[in-house]
XYZ file of C-alpha atoms in Angstrom:
525
model
C -64.959 8.207 23.883
C -66.549 4.839 25.130
C -69.020 2.521 22.778
C -71.748 -0.095 23.551
C -73.440 -2.704 21.196
C -76.909 -2.106 20.740
C -78.639 -5.530 21.169
C -80.272 -5.454 17.684
C -76.600 -6.080 16.173
C -75.969 -9.003 18.068
C -77.997 -11.164 14.910
C -76.649 -9.798 12.123
C -73.134 -10.014 13.287
C -73.093 -13.177 15.439
C -70.335 -15.070 13.940
C -67.841 -12.064 13.491
C -68.942 -11.056 17.347
C -68.017 -14.665 18.451
C -64.791 -14.653 16.603
C -64.029 -11.284 18.644
C -64.544 -13.345 21.776
C -68.148 -11.213 22.076
C -66.907 -7.931 23.269
C -69.811 -5.305 23.188
C -68.270 -2.368 25.257
C -65.562 -0.413 23.912
C -63.556 2.451 26.082
C -62.338 5.680 24.605
C -60.871 4.906 21.451
C -63.425 3.482 18.916
C -61.447 1.090 16.911
C -61.953 -2.415 15.637
C -61.722 -5.085 17.648
C -60.667 -7.476 15.074
C -58.702 -6.939 11.657
C -60.275 -7.233 8.567
C -62.515 -5.306 5.909
C -65.955 -6.873 7.319
C -65.344 -4.109 10.116
C -66.319 -1.350 8.414
C -67.834 2.103 9.591
C -71.459 1.285 9.469
C -71.084 -1.853 11.717
C -68.901 -0.196 13.812
C -71.359 2.423 14.450
C -74.363 -0.427 15.232
C -71.907 -2.288 17.194
C -70.690 0.750 19.526
C -72.580 3.401 21.738
C -70.174 6.189 22.500
C -69.650 7.400 25.817
C -68.744 10.953 26.063
C -68.632 12.292 29.780
C -65.584 11.074 30.896
C -62.034 12.480 32.267
C -58.923 9.997 32.441
C -55.827 9.522 35.019
C -52.691 10.612 33.435
C -49.058 10.081 33.828
C -46.739 12.444 35.601
C -43.209 12.296 36.469
C -41.245 14.282 38.708
C -37.276 14.511 39.162
C -37.383 10.531 40.278
C -40.538 8.912 40.208
C -43.535 8.553 37.480
C -47.397 8.272 39.433
C -50.712 8.339 37.417
C -51.995 5.885 34.874
C -51.696 4.976 31.297
C -52.723 2.116 28.637
C -50.868 0.288 26.350
C -50.349 1.749 22.668
C -53.560 0.332 21.318
C -55.706 0.433 24.638
C -56.668 -2.146 27.130
C -59.726 -4.309 26.892
C -61.376 -6.829 29.431
C -65.092 -8.034 30.452
C -66.988 -5.664 32.240
C -67.689 -6.600 35.767
C -69.375 -4.120 38.169
C -67.759 -4.028 41.791
C -70.869 -2.469 44.071
C -69.401 -4.056 47.626
C -66.163 -5.388 48.278
C -67.180 -9.214 48.206
C -67.485 -8.335 44.646
C -63.756 -7.919 44.247
C -63.486 -11.773 44.700
C -64.690 -12.501 41.169
C -62.183 -9.905 39.502
C -59.240 -10.926 41.613
C -59.722 -14.934 41.856
C -63.315 -16.386 40.693
C -63.738 -15.194 37.538
C -62.821 -17.354 34.566
C -62.785 -14.560 31.876
C -59.633 -12.387 32.799
C -58.469 -9.673 32.191
C -61.547 -7.940 33.868
C -62.526 -4.001 33.175
C -63.900 -3.100 36.543
C -67.006 -0.614 37.024
C -66.121 0.465 40.577
C -68.953 2.355 42.352
C -67.462 5.594 43.542
C -67.796 4.784 47.524
C -64.787 1.736 47.016
C -62.651 4.147 45.187
C -60.086 4.016 48.282
C -56.530 3.492 49.209
C -57.239 -0.089 50.292
C -59.142 -1.409 47.229
C -56.757 0.211 44.771
C -53.811 -1.881 46.253
C -55.541 -4.847 45.862
C -56.255 -4.160 42.268
C -52.970 -2.426 41.687
C -51.512 -5.873 42.314
C -53.032 -8.147 40.244
C -52.365 -8.923 36.668
C -56.262 -9.947 36.284
C -57.319 -6.647 35.984
C -56.875 -4.305 32.607
C -58.427 -1.445 33.787
C -61.074 0.263 36.093
C -63.905 2.961 35.591
C -64.940 4.716 38.516
C -68.833 5.748 38.901
C -68.696 9.168 40.296
C -70.443 8.846 44.113
C -73.473 10.873 43.994
C -74.213 12.071 46.874
C -70.613 12.517 47.805
C -68.874 9.878 50.129
C -70.020 11.503 53.680
C -67.099 10.226 55.378
C -64.475 12.439 52.857
C -62.235 11.631 50.137
C -58.862 12.958 49.499
C -56.668 11.364 47.129
C -54.092 13.675 48.256
C -51.256 12.990 50.570
C -51.284 13.285 54.361
C -48.226 15.905 54.544
C -49.183 18.117 51.031
C -45.950 18.671 49.662
C -43.665 17.318 51.873
C -40.377 17.978 51.443
C -40.600 21.409 49.574
C -41.535 23.741 52.263
C -39.370 25.487 54.619
C -39.236 22.551 57.324
C -35.706 20.564 57.171
C -33.354 18.706 58.815
C -31.325 22.420 59.662
C -34.588 24.521 59.892
C -37.455 23.237 62.444
C -36.299 19.525 62.140
C -38.956 18.868 64.693
C -41.771 20.229 62.536
C -40.467 18.043 58.939
C -42.555 15.330 57.435
C -45.756 16.973 59.455
C -44.547 15.153 62.613
C -46.508 17.805 64.741
C -49.311 18.381 62.566
C -50.697 15.732 59.874
C -52.263 18.601 57.915
C -54.740 16.351 55.733
C -54.972 12.652 57.900
C -57.769 11.406 55.393
C -55.483 11.380 52.617
C -55.162 8.442 50.657
C -52.159 9.461 48.293
C -53.802 7.883 45.477
C -52.763 10.837 43.100
C -49.305 10.030 44.004
C -49.404 6.159 43.016
C -48.404 4.297 39.690
C -51.251 2.426 38.070
C -50.155 -0.160 35.386
C -53.648 0.112 33.651
C -55.503 2.863 32.773
C -58.183 4.885 34.816
C -61.179 6.552 34.178
C -64.130 8.263 35.614
C -67.616 8.257 34.651
C -69.387 11.986 34.949
C -72.392 10.984 33.366
C -75.224 8.724 35.524
C -77.005 7.859 32.244
C -73.975 6.417 30.686
C -72.936 4.443 33.956
C -76.450 2.779 33.589
C -75.726 2.064 29.867
C -72.853 -0.027 31.293
C -74.465 -1.977 34.275
C -77.107 -2.838 31.814
C -75.154 -4.557 29.463
C -73.397 -6.250 31.888
C -76.602 -7.306 33.620
C -77.699 -8.823 30.166
C -74.390 -10.332 29.084
C -72.146 -11.141 32.075
C -74.452 -11.875 35.270
C -74.034 -15.207 36.298
C -77.116 -16.529 36.649
C -77.945 -19.852 38.230
C -74.746 -20.361 39.850
C -73.064 -20.921 36.451
C -70.473 -18.596 34.668
C -71.155 -16.527 31.931
C -70.680 -17.775 28.512
C -70.078 -15.744 25.351
C -70.819 -13.401 24.100
C -69.780 -11.080 27.052
C -69.996 -7.418 27.634
C -66.448 -5.808 27.211
C -64.817 -2.245 27.424
C -61.514 -1.023 26.239
C -59.941 2.313 27.830
C -57.232 3.884 25.979
C -54.954 6.658 27.487
C -51.465 5.931 26.297
C -48.626 8.376 27.241
C -45.085 7.910 25.822
C -43.739 9.486 29.035
C -41.881 7.073 31.666
C -39.607 6.636 34.396
C -38.816 10.027 35.397
C -38.631 13.952 34.246
C -34.872 13.624 33.594
C -35.430 10.206 31.262
C -38.446 11.967 29.301
C -36.737 15.391 28.690
C -33.663 13.142 27.537
C -35.739 11.144 25.058
C -37.736 14.198 24.009
C -33.992 15.914 23.043
C -33.110 13.014 20.879
C -36.231 12.840 19.160
C -35.902 16.727 18.307
C -31.855 16.529 17.353
C -32.355 13.144 15.366
C -36.146 12.938 14.079
C -37.553 14.372 10.646
C -41.057 14.248 12.574
C -39.861 14.588 16.041
C -42.799 13.609 18.457
C -43.227 14.928 22.071
C -42.754 12.540 24.501
C -43.894 14.581 27.633
C -45.050 18.308 28.133
C -43.710 20.494 31.149
C -46.208 21.478 33.854
C -46.490 25.168 32.897
C -48.498 28.380 33.445
C -48.437 31.823 34.654
C -48.638 33.407 38.271
C -50.310 36.734 38.135
C -49.444 39.834 40.360
C -50.565 43.294 40.225
C -49.083 46.027 42.316
C -51.361 49.450 44.181
C -48.544 51.655 42.820
C -46.678 51.517 39.418
C -43.160 49.642 39.884
C -40.291 51.695 37.637
C -37.845 48.579 36.985
C -35.088 50.995 36.085
C -35.466 53.060 40.100
C -33.869 50.726 42.705
C -36.605 49.857 45.455
C -36.343 50.774 49.168
C -35.418 47.700 51.805
C -38.971 46.360 53.276
C -41.080 48.551 50.702
C -44.061 45.806 49.592
C -46.175 44.438 51.512
C -47.338 40.747 49.535
C -50.694 39.419 49.673
C -51.327 36.105 48.322
C -53.324 33.209 47.526
C -52.967 30.259 45.137
C -55.253 29.485 42.028
C -54.947 25.974 41.590
C -56.252 22.875 42.448
C -56.017 18.815 41.786
C -57.284 15.948 41.751
C -56.950 12.144 40.734
C -58.504 12.771 37.347
C -57.074 15.064 34.983
C -59.110 18.661 34.361
C -61.553 17.976 36.942
C -60.386 19.761 40.190
C -63.247 22.097 41.141
C -60.987 23.236 44.222
C -63.883 24.796 45.675
C -62.200 25.382 49.592
C -58.898 24.270 48.780
C -58.437 27.391 46.081
C -61.422 29.469 44.821
C -62.666 30.496 48.245
C -58.939 31.927 48.889
C -58.681 33.584 45.492
C -62.018 34.965 45.183
C -61.603 36.482 48.584
C -58.095 38.341 47.616
C -59.357 39.449 44.220
C -62.100 41.156 46.434
C -59.849 42.624 48.791
C -57.223 43.738 45.728
C -60.283 45.322 43.924
C -61.841 47.304 46.779
C -58.055 48.639 47.912
C -57.449 49.592 44.411
C -60.724 51.909 44.785
C -59.791 53.914 48.076
C -59.046 57.168 47.251
C -55.182 58.183 48.290
C -53.960 54.563 48.154
C -51.359 56.019 45.876
C -49.659 58.033 48.877
C -49.036 54.942 51.276
C -45.753 54.663 52.473
C -45.133 51.237 51.407
C -46.511 49.362 47.944
C -48.884 46.229 47.812
C -48.252 43.377 45.811
C -51.097 41.073 45.156
C -50.067 37.751 44.001
C -51.965 34.838 42.748
C -49.529 31.803 42.287
C -50.128 29.246 39.715
C -48.742 25.171 40.253
C -48.683 25.250 44.164
C -50.266 21.862 44.271
C -47.138 20.311 42.489
C -44.135 21.231 44.859
C -44.792 24.791 44.919
C -44.133 25.280 41.350
C -45.213 28.957 40.888
C -44.027 30.461 44.177
C -41.010 28.648 43.696
C -40.270 30.164 40.504
C -41.140 33.766 41.727
C -38.306 33.323 44.666
C -35.840 32.092 42.066
C -36.682 35.259 39.540
C -36.428 37.454 42.453
C -32.862 36.342 44.007
C -31.447 36.309 40.027
C -32.513 39.759 39.020
C -35.244 38.470 37.117
C -38.234 40.017 38.748
C -38.795 43.756 39.359
C -39.373 43.454 43.356
C -36.324 41.648 45.118
C -36.499 39.263 48.501
C -34.986 42.480 50.312
C -37.581 44.610 48.945
C -40.498 42.430 50.893
C -41.632 44.159 54.118
C -44.427 41.558 55.630
C -46.685 38.454 53.569
C -49.848 37.706 54.176
C -51.365 34.423 52.538
C -54.759 33.612 52.191
C -55.415 29.895 52.924
C -58.428 27.601 52.732
C -61.267 30.102 54.383
C -64.499 28.977 53.346
C -65.221 26.296 56.185
C -65.055 28.705 59.289
C -66.310 27.408 62.437
C -68.294 29.801 64.387
C -66.414 32.359 62.055
C -63.104 31.909 63.291
C -60.156 32.674 61.279
C -56.768 31.073 62.428
C -53.703 32.950 62.703
C -50.727 30.637 61.102
C -47.237 31.860 61.812
C -43.817 29.773 61.617
C -42.152 29.008 65.326
C -38.689 28.929 63.958
C -37.980 32.800 62.351
C -39.972 34.491 65.778
C -36.978 32.806 67.445
C -35.435 36.446 65.666
C -36.669 39.048 68.310
C -37.087 41.311 65.256
C -39.151 39.086 63.349
C -41.089 37.808 66.441
C -42.295 41.836 67.050
C -42.998 42.251 63.342
C -45.216 39.301 63.009
C -46.908 40.046 66.373
C -47.729 43.344 64.984
C -49.376 41.723 62.256
C -51.351 39.219 64.174
C -52.506 42.374 66.224
C -53.200 44.300 63.433
C -55.402 41.417 62.022
C -57.279 40.996 65.588
C -58.169 44.896 65.281
C -58.987 44.678 61.816
C -61.637 42.133 62.387
C -63.800 44.538 64.408
C -66.191 45.705 61.525
C -67.084 42.075 60.898
C -68.717 38.792 62.178
C -64.929 36.918 61.787
C -62.938 36.362 65.391
C -59.428 36.002 64.292
C -57.926 33.215 66.766
C -54.241 33.048 68.043
C -52.043 29.857 67.472
C -49.780 28.819 69.828
C -45.927 28.982 68.807
C -45.480 25.570 69.009
C -47.686 24.630 65.749
C -45.712 25.280 62.502
C -46.949 26.734 59.040
C -49.662 24.613 57.228
C -48.899 23.972 53.727
C -48.619 26.956 51.921
C -46.501 29.638 49.750
C -45.155 31.361 52.253
C -42.904 28.804 53.276
C -41.186 29.092 49.778
C -40.143 32.698 50.912
C -39.314 31.710 54.471
C -36.584 29.292 52.556
C -34.942 32.573 51.189
C -35.367 35.014 53.550
C -36.839 35.686 57.214
C -39.893 37.564 56.203
C -42.673 38.462 58.965
C -45.686 37.026 57.683
C -49.348 35.392 58.555
C -50.979 32.664 56.941
C -55.161 32.603 57.182
C -57.135 29.469 57.254
C -60.124 27.855 58.764
C -58.541 25.414 60.530
C -56.529 25.231 63.345
C -54.473 21.969 62.941
C -55.753 19.525 60.611
C -57.900 20.631 57.465
C -61.560 21.218 57.759
C -61.903 20.097 53.921
C -62.784 16.145 53.871
C -62.125 16.402 49.977
C -59.023 18.034 49.740
C -57.370 17.556 46.318
C -60.497 15.594 44.726
C -63.662 15.972 42.543
C -65.823 16.213 45.667
C -64.421 19.629 46.790
C -67.473 21.331 45.053
C -69.585 23.963 47.100
C -72.159 21.620 47.637
C -69.886 19.500 49.193
C -68.338 21.453 51.645
C -71.506 23.102 52.621
C -71.249 26.370 51.052
C -74.791 26.980 51.122
C -76.836 30.576 51.959
C -79.418 30.791 54.517
C -82.840 30.834 52.984
C -84.335 34.047 51.886
C -81.529 35.886 51.124
C -81.670 38.431 48.287
C -78.356 38.330 45.600
C -77.183 41.248 47.428
C -77.721 40.027 50.799
C -75.766 36.620 49.539
C -72.843 39.139 48.356
C -72.777 40.935 52.056
C -72.918 37.071 53.424
C -69.090 36.148 52.306
C -67.669 39.551 52.511
C -66.311 39.351 56.266
C -62.839 37.265 55.089
C -62.344 39.863 52.472
C -63.035 43.027 54.754
C -60.216 41.734 57.432
C -57.723 41.194 54.237
C -58.414 44.442 52.789
C -58.063 46.438 56.501
C -55.127 44.273 57.312
C -53.243 44.662 53.861
C -53.965 48.277 53.673
C -52.554 48.795 57.883
C -49.453 46.805 56.656
C -48.889 49.312 53.845
C -48.196 52.064 56.499
C -51.632 53.960 56.545
C -52.503 55.247 60.014
C -55.872 55.819 58.816
C -58.404 53.074 60.085
C -60.626 51.438 57.031
C -64.239 50.917 57.741
C -66.676 49.609 55.519
C -70.096 51.810 54.656
C -72.934 50.503 52.424
C -74.342 52.782 50.001
C -77.983 52.864 48.850
C -79.199 53.888 45.539
C -82.771 53.681 43.809
C -84.771 52.749 46.742
C -83.062 49.430 47.226
C -83.226 48.675 43.531
C -79.511 48.858 43.082
C -77.042 48.809 46.133
C -73.394 49.051 46.429
C -70.545 48.832 48.664
C -67.707 51.272 49.579
C -64.789 51.795 51.301
C -63.981 54.656 53.515
C -61.368 56.324 55.672
C -61.712 57.407 59.110
């Protein structure tokens, strides 16, 4: 929550405001600027206008480092300065006489270069970022250029030539902002009207006039996002253990990143019976996305398109008559936490290796993963495979059978399945974590041949509008539904054939009620 002082309050509280150095604008904690009984709630309500639609950058830890942002215990306060062009940075970094400053930064300036300048200055106490509308046409990705680097299958002993994205930089516009450590709070302003309130306060009190520096009272902001976790996961867990052991009222120092993978099989699994080797086909996608600001991660291209497609395929296959008689079982998996070093797939592999999951690694026949699939160029879908495991003749033969099945299965759709040369490694994918444990034939489907087509990867702008997921004009709701089913059809067909069915899966449209109600069905031929 944030607040701005109404102009009328300046007269009645003038002396007290001067004693408090004229702060007019507060950040996300509503608290008094000066101690004393005079700062009563009624006066506070007159002085501060709450700003409610915000999102914060938070502190995250791994085994060795901390990244993200946080404020001091009681919040950080500074005089507001609006930065709408790069030259405005000179005022907050060296020229302005009233440091520290709270910077209201225009969205298009929220880049790695600008943030590095602000990060290295002691004159900055915090940052509020105005969301850019329209979104940046050049793209914006605070993720890494090589996502999940070091946690996939490629290392010094397995495909060393592919480590650290040496062959392909998957996210070339990635600035790495989400993985930097900032010593001040950073918040996103999601409401344009609230941004204008801040700008109006700045223009009234803080804007230099006639070449002279602004004088008190000045408009200021306080941002509060204090977190107790510091240094690394190891340090944080140790402190939490000490708190729990010796404190009567233990305080949680940090919370683990955790959630649930979702999985389902076409045929029921009896845990008391041993499964046959190579008897399960896995079809997977990820569920999670990420951005610089916590809980603002739309992930339209990076996650939503693929798991919606897989859901459609799973529903369709479950409804096919005779699906229970397939020689192989089909397991649909939706992994959670893949943004953070493949948390979800790593846990499933661990459980499979240690007997905590009904399916074991040796039961897996093949693996088909849907990656980013919403931005196809000319309806081309690329089949990514692992060149290292294909040095084994048996694995290569199985992979090539999958590739050929995919190509054959796209015949009833408007999608063209494209083959990638054997010299290119797998893109960031859950499948890599399974390959680390066992050589499994697998294919990752994506809309990109090499670098991501998504220019808003892991950002607040990864929305359906910004990735141009627009339907042609004049389509009915049913036609819109059919417009996006091509990838799901391919997924259905290849999973069906991979499970051992010799039947061809085709698609038939059934009409009911003279067009008022229409359904799609799947038939075998």
